[in-house]
Amino acid sequence: MSNKKAMPTGAGKHRGDRLLEEMDHDPYHSKLKLTEPTVCPDCGAIFTDGRWSWGEAPADARETRCPACQRIHDRVPAAFLTLSGDFRQSHDEEIRNLMRNIEQRERAEHPMKRIMDIGETDDGLTVTVTDHRLARGIGEALHHAYAGDLDYQYTKGDTMLRVTWHR
């Protein structure tokens, strides 16, 4: 007699032969493959090898606005950061420099990661960005450098991220 418990059909089996396609809910990600090379007339980013990067555009490159420039043009950010608190106010310049340094580092490698605007509100700063990963990165850097309360909220459908940092 065996001590093995009966397992439900399919339980414990791993289907390594299935590829799951990641959902992309971002309307600014092109669903069609662009003709390569393509250059953005606004920022000069080049679409080659299936991605946007910085470089010298060939003379025969087609022109189309990149997703980041399209977001900036349409004024539709991928994410919002809200920064508030007395500490934020008393360290304003330092915090702005940290955000700009992160943007410059990320943008050098990924042209679609940009800060669109930094605006003053009664409660603090509101920062809009073209890429939700940049918003997360800035939030994590603020939390790492200064502690405080950090929160992430995705909108329904995961089309926009709201990052809140308070200290």
mmCIF file of C-alpha atoms in Angstrom:
data_model
loop_
_atom_site.group_PDB
_atom_site.id
_atom_site.type_symbol
_atom_site.label_atom_id
_atom_site.label_comp_id
_atom_site.label_asym_id
_atom_site.label_seq_id
_atom_site.Cartn_x
_atom_site.Cartn_y
_atom_site.Cartn_z
ATOM 1 C CA MET A 1 0.000 0.000 0.000
ATOM 2 C CA SER A 2 1.349 3.423 -0.971
ATOM 3 C CA ASN A 3 1.561 6.437 1.354
ATOM 4 C CA LYS A 4 1.291 8.886 -1.563
ATOM 5 C CA LYS A 5 -1.695 11.241 -1.502
ATOM 6 C CA ALA A 6 -3.761 11.527 -4.624
ATOM 7 C CA MET A 7 -3.180 14.846 -6.352
ATOM 8 C CA PRO A 8 -5.864 16.631 -8.336
ATOM 9 C CA THR A 9 -5.476 16.316 -12.088
ATOM 10 C CA GLY A 10 -2.901 18.814 -13.325
ATOM 11 C CA ALA A 11 -1.706 19.763 -9.816
ATOM 12 C CA GLY A 12 2.044 19.835 -9.344
ATOM 13 C CA LYS A 13 2.705 19.840 -13.079
ATOM 14 C CA HIS A 14 4.630 22.713 -14.589
ATOM 15 C CA ARG A 15 3.834 23.636 -18.154
ATOM 16 C CA GLY A 16 7.184 24.902 -19.362
ATOM 17 C CA ASP A 17 6.052 24.773 -22.976
ATOM 18 C CA ARG A 18 3.571 27.646 -22.585
ATOM 19 C CA LEU A 19 4.585 31.223 -23.176
ATOM 20 C CA LEU A 20 2.393 33.749 -21.465
ATOM 21 C CA GLU A 21 2.150 37.064 -23.227
ATOM 22 C CA GLU A 22 2.446 40.051 -20.901
ATOM 23 C CA MET A 23 -0.506 42.403 -21.097
ATOM 24 C CA ASP A 24 0.330 45.886 -22.309
ATOM 25 C CA HIS A 25 -2.418 48.335 -21.448
ATOM 26 C CA ASP A 26 -0.476 51.461 -22.400
ATOM 27 C CA PRO A 27 -2.157 53.151 -25.374
ATOM 28 C CA TYR A 28 1.113 54.955 -26.127
ATOM 29 C CA HIS A 29 2.972 51.730 -26.873
ATOM 30 C CA SER A 30 2.754 51.120 -30.579
ATOM 31 C CA LYS A 31 0.825 48.008 -31.521
ATOM 32 C CA LEU A 32 2.320 48.127 -35.012
ATOM 33 C CA LYS A 33 5.966 47.592 -35.826
ATOM 34 C CA LEU A 34 7.612 50.800 -36.971
ATOM 35 C CA THR A 35 9.692 50.881 -40.119
ATOM 36 C CA GLU A 36 13.363 50.945 -39.157
ATOM 37 C CA PRO A 37 15.133 53.258 -38.864
ATOM 38 C CA THR A 38 12.660 55.862 -37.588
ATOM 39 C CA VAL A 39 13.669 59.125 -35.924
ATOM 40 C CA CYS A 40 11.589 61.301 -33.606
ATOM 41 C CA PRO A 41 11.504 64.842 -35.033
ATOM 42 C CA ASP A 42 11.026 66.328 -31.541
ATOM 43 C CA CYS A 43 13.813 64.730 -29.470
ATOM 44 C CA GLY A 44 15.976 62.915 -32.040
ATOM 45 C CA ALA A 45 15.583 59.433 -30.545
ATOM 46 C CA ILE A 46 15.967 56.652 -33.097
ATOM 47 C CA PHE A 47 13.911 53.477 -33.390
ATOM 48 C CA THR A 48 16.212 50.620 -34.465
ATOM 49 C CA ASP A 49 16.467 46.957 -33.483
ATOM 50 C CA GLY A 50 12.949 47.119 -32.044
ATOM 51 C CA ARG A 51 13.588 49.871 -29.490
ATOM 52 C CA TRP A 52 14.082 53.606 -29.088
ATOM 53 C CA SER A 53 17.638 54.733 -28.345
ATOM 54 C CA TRP A 54 19.937 57.712 -28.749
ATOM 55 C CA GLY A 55 22.299 57.959 -31.696
ATOM 56 C CA GLU A 56 22.889 59.389 -35.114
ATOM 57 C CA ALA A 57 19.868 59.108 -37.408
ATOM 58 C CA PRO A 58 20.602 57.779 -40.899
ATOM 59 C CA ALA A 59 19.658 60.076 -43.768
ATOM 60 C CA ASP A 60 16.977 57.634 -44.945
ATOM 61 C CA ALA A 61 15.229 57.426 -41.535
ATOM 62 C CA ARG A 62 11.480 57.931 -41.487
ATOM 63 C CA GLU A 63 10.060 60.426 -39.028
ATOM 64 C CA THR A 64 7.446 59.778 -36.374
ATOM 65 C CA ARG A 65 6.958 61.126 -32.886
ATOM 66 C CA CYS A 66 8.226 58.737 -30.184
ATOM 67 C CA PRO A 67 5.835 57.648 -27.388
ATOM 68 C CA ALA A 68 7.459 59.970 -24.817
ATOM 69 C CA CYS A 69 7.194 63.027 -27.058
ATOM 70 C CA GLN A 70 3.629 62.049 -27.964
ATOM 71 C CA ARG A 71 2.730 61.922 -24.247
ATOM 72 C CA ILE A 72 4.363 65.324 -23.711
ATOM 73 C CA HIS A 73 2.533 66.745 -26.737
ATOM 74 C CA ASP A 74 -0.816 65.317 -25.578
ATOM 75 C CA ARG A 75 -0.122 66.201 -21.908
ATOM 76 C CA VAL A 76 -0.964 62.636 -20.850
ATOM 77 C CA PRO A 77 1.542 61.363 -18.267
ATOM 78 C CA ALA A 78 2.091 57.677 -17.545
ATOM 79 C CA ALA A 79 2.494 58.433 -13.844
ATOM 80 C CA PHE A 80 2.114 61.111 -11.200
ATOM 81 C CA LEU A 81 4.322 61.578 -8.146
ATOM 82 C CA THR A 82 2.997 63.604 -5.254
ATOM 83 C CA LEU A 83 5.644 64.738 -2.768
ATOM 84 C CA SER A 84 4.565 66.388 0.464
ATOM 85 C CA GLY A 85 5.512 67.171 4.042
ATOM 86 C CA ASP A 86 7.603 69.617 6.030
ATOM 87 C CA PHE A 87 10.820 67.721 5.238
ATOM 88 C CA ARG A 88 10.080 67.926 1.508
ATOM 89 C CA GLN A 89 9.517 71.634 1.789
ATOM 90 C CA SER A 90 12.716 72.309 3.737
ATOM 91 C CA HIS A 91 14.787 70.115 1.347
ATOM 92 C CA ASP A 92 13.146 71.239 -1.900
ATOM 93 C CA GLU A 93 16.280 71.930 -3.944
ATOM 94 C CA GLU A 94 17.978 68.722 -2.795
ATOM 95 C CA ILE A 95 14.912 66.627 -3.681
ATOM 96 C CA ARG A 96 14.545 68.291 -7.093
ATOM 97 C CA ASN A 97 18.221 67.595 -7.815
ATOM 98 C CA LEU A 98 17.790 63.943 -6.830
ATOM 99 C CA MET A 99 14.816 63.589 -9.186
ATOM 100 C CA ARG A 100 16.654 65.271 -12.077
ATOM 101 C CA ASN A 101 19.749 63.107 -11.528
ATOM 102 C CA ILE A 102 17.645 59.944 -11.640
ATOM 103 C CA GLU A 103 15.906 61.155 -14.794
ATOM 104 C CA GLN A 104 19.219 61.969 -16.505
ATOM 105 C CA ARG A 105 20.682 58.570 -15.622
ATOM 106 C CA GLU A 106 17.591 56.687 -16.807
ATOM 107 C CA ARG A 107 17.046 58.838 -19.902
ATOM 108 C CA ALA A 108 20.625 58.306 -21.074
ATOM 109 C CA GLU A 109 19.855 54.593 -21.486
ATOM 110 C CA HIS A 110 16.080 54.727 -22.051
ATOM 111 C CA PRO A 111 14.862 57.742 -24.083
ATOM 112 C CA MET A 112 11.230 57.093 -23.137
ATOM 113 C CA LYS A 113 11.856 57.821 -19.429
ATOM 114 C CA ARG A 114 11.383 61.548 -18.901
ATOM 115 C CA ILE A 115 10.048 64.023 -16.392
ATOM 116 C CA MET A 116 7.318 66.031 -18.085
ATOM 117 C CA ASP A 117 6.702 68.643 -15.406
ATOM 118 C CA ILE A 118 7.350 69.506 -11.765
ATOM 119 C CA GLY A 119 4.562 71.657 -10.399
ATOM 120 C CA GLU A 120 4.032 73.362 -7.046
ATOM 121 C CA THR A 121 0.788 72.721 -5.181
ATOM 122 C CA ASP A 122 -0.482 73.889 -1.794
ATOM 123 C CA ASP A 123 0.547 70.505 -0.355
ATOM 124 C CA GLY A 124 3.911 70.052 -2.096
ATOM 125 C CA LEU A 125 5.089 68.977 -5.536
ATOM 126 C CA THR A 126 3.340 67.098 -8.305
ATOM 127 C CA VAL A 127 5.680 65.469 -10.816
ATOM 128 C CA THR A 128 4.450 63.999 -14.097
ATOM 129 C CA VAL A 129 6.523 61.477 -16.043
ATOM 130 C CA THR A 130 6.335 59.608 -19.350
ATOM 131 C CA ASP A 131 7.123 56.156 -17.926
ATOM 132 C CA HIS A 132 5.707 54.478 -14.824
ATOM 133 C CA ARG A 133 9.053 52.758 -14.086
ATOM 134 C CA LEU A 134 10.703 56.170 -13.784
ATOM 135 C CA ALA A 135 8.044 57.215 -11.258
ATOM 136 C CA ARG A 136 8.675 54.052 -9.224
ATOM 137 C CA GLY A 137 12.427 54.636 -9.409
ATOM 138 C CA ILE A 138 12.140 58.203 -8.167
ATOM 139 C CA GLY A 139 9.807 57.137 -5.360
ATOM 140 C CA GLU A 140 12.160 54.352 -4.298
ATOM 141 C CA ALA A 141 15.164 56.691 -4.403
ATOM 142 C CA LEU A 142 13.379 59.262 -2.232
ATOM 143 C CA HIS A 143 12.387 56.568 0.241
ATOM 144 C CA HIS A 144 15.922 55.113 0.283
ATOM 145 C CA ALA A 145 17.576 58.516 0.745
ATOM 146 C CA TYR A 146 15.138 60.143 3.170
ATOM 147 C CA ALA A 147 12.770 57.406 4.467
ATOM 148 C CA GLY A 148 9.210 58.714 4.817
ATOM 149 C CA ASP A 149 5.958 57.104 3.670
ATOM 150 C CA LEU A 150 5.849 55.727 0.126
ATOM 151 C CA ASP A 151 2.727 54.416 -1.598
ATOM 152 C CA TYR A 152 1.942 53.144 -5.111
ATOM 153 C CA GLN A 153 -1.551 53.127 -6.614
ATOM 154 C CA TYR A 154 -2.299 51.822 -10.099
ATOM 155 C CA THR A 155 -5.467 53.017 -11.762
ATOM 156 C CA LYS A 156 -8.051 50.555 -13.002
ATOM 157 C CA GLY A 157 -6.613 48.728 -16.001
ATOM 158 C CA ASP A 158 -3.026 49.514 -14.903
ATOM 159 C CA THR A 159 -2.788 52.402 -17.353
ATOM 160 C CA MET A 160 -1.471 54.970 -14.877
ATOM 161 C CA LEU A 161 0.538 54.929 -11.666
ATOM 162 C CA ARG A 162 0.226 57.338 -8.751
ATOM 163 C CA VAL A 163 3.226 57.445 -6.413
ATOM 164 C CA THR A 164 2.865 59.317 -3.136
ATOM 165 C CA TRP A 165 5.803 60.166 -0.887
ATOM 166 C CA HIS A 166 5.395 62.081 2.360
ATOM 167 C CA ARG A 167 7.849 63.182 4.999
#
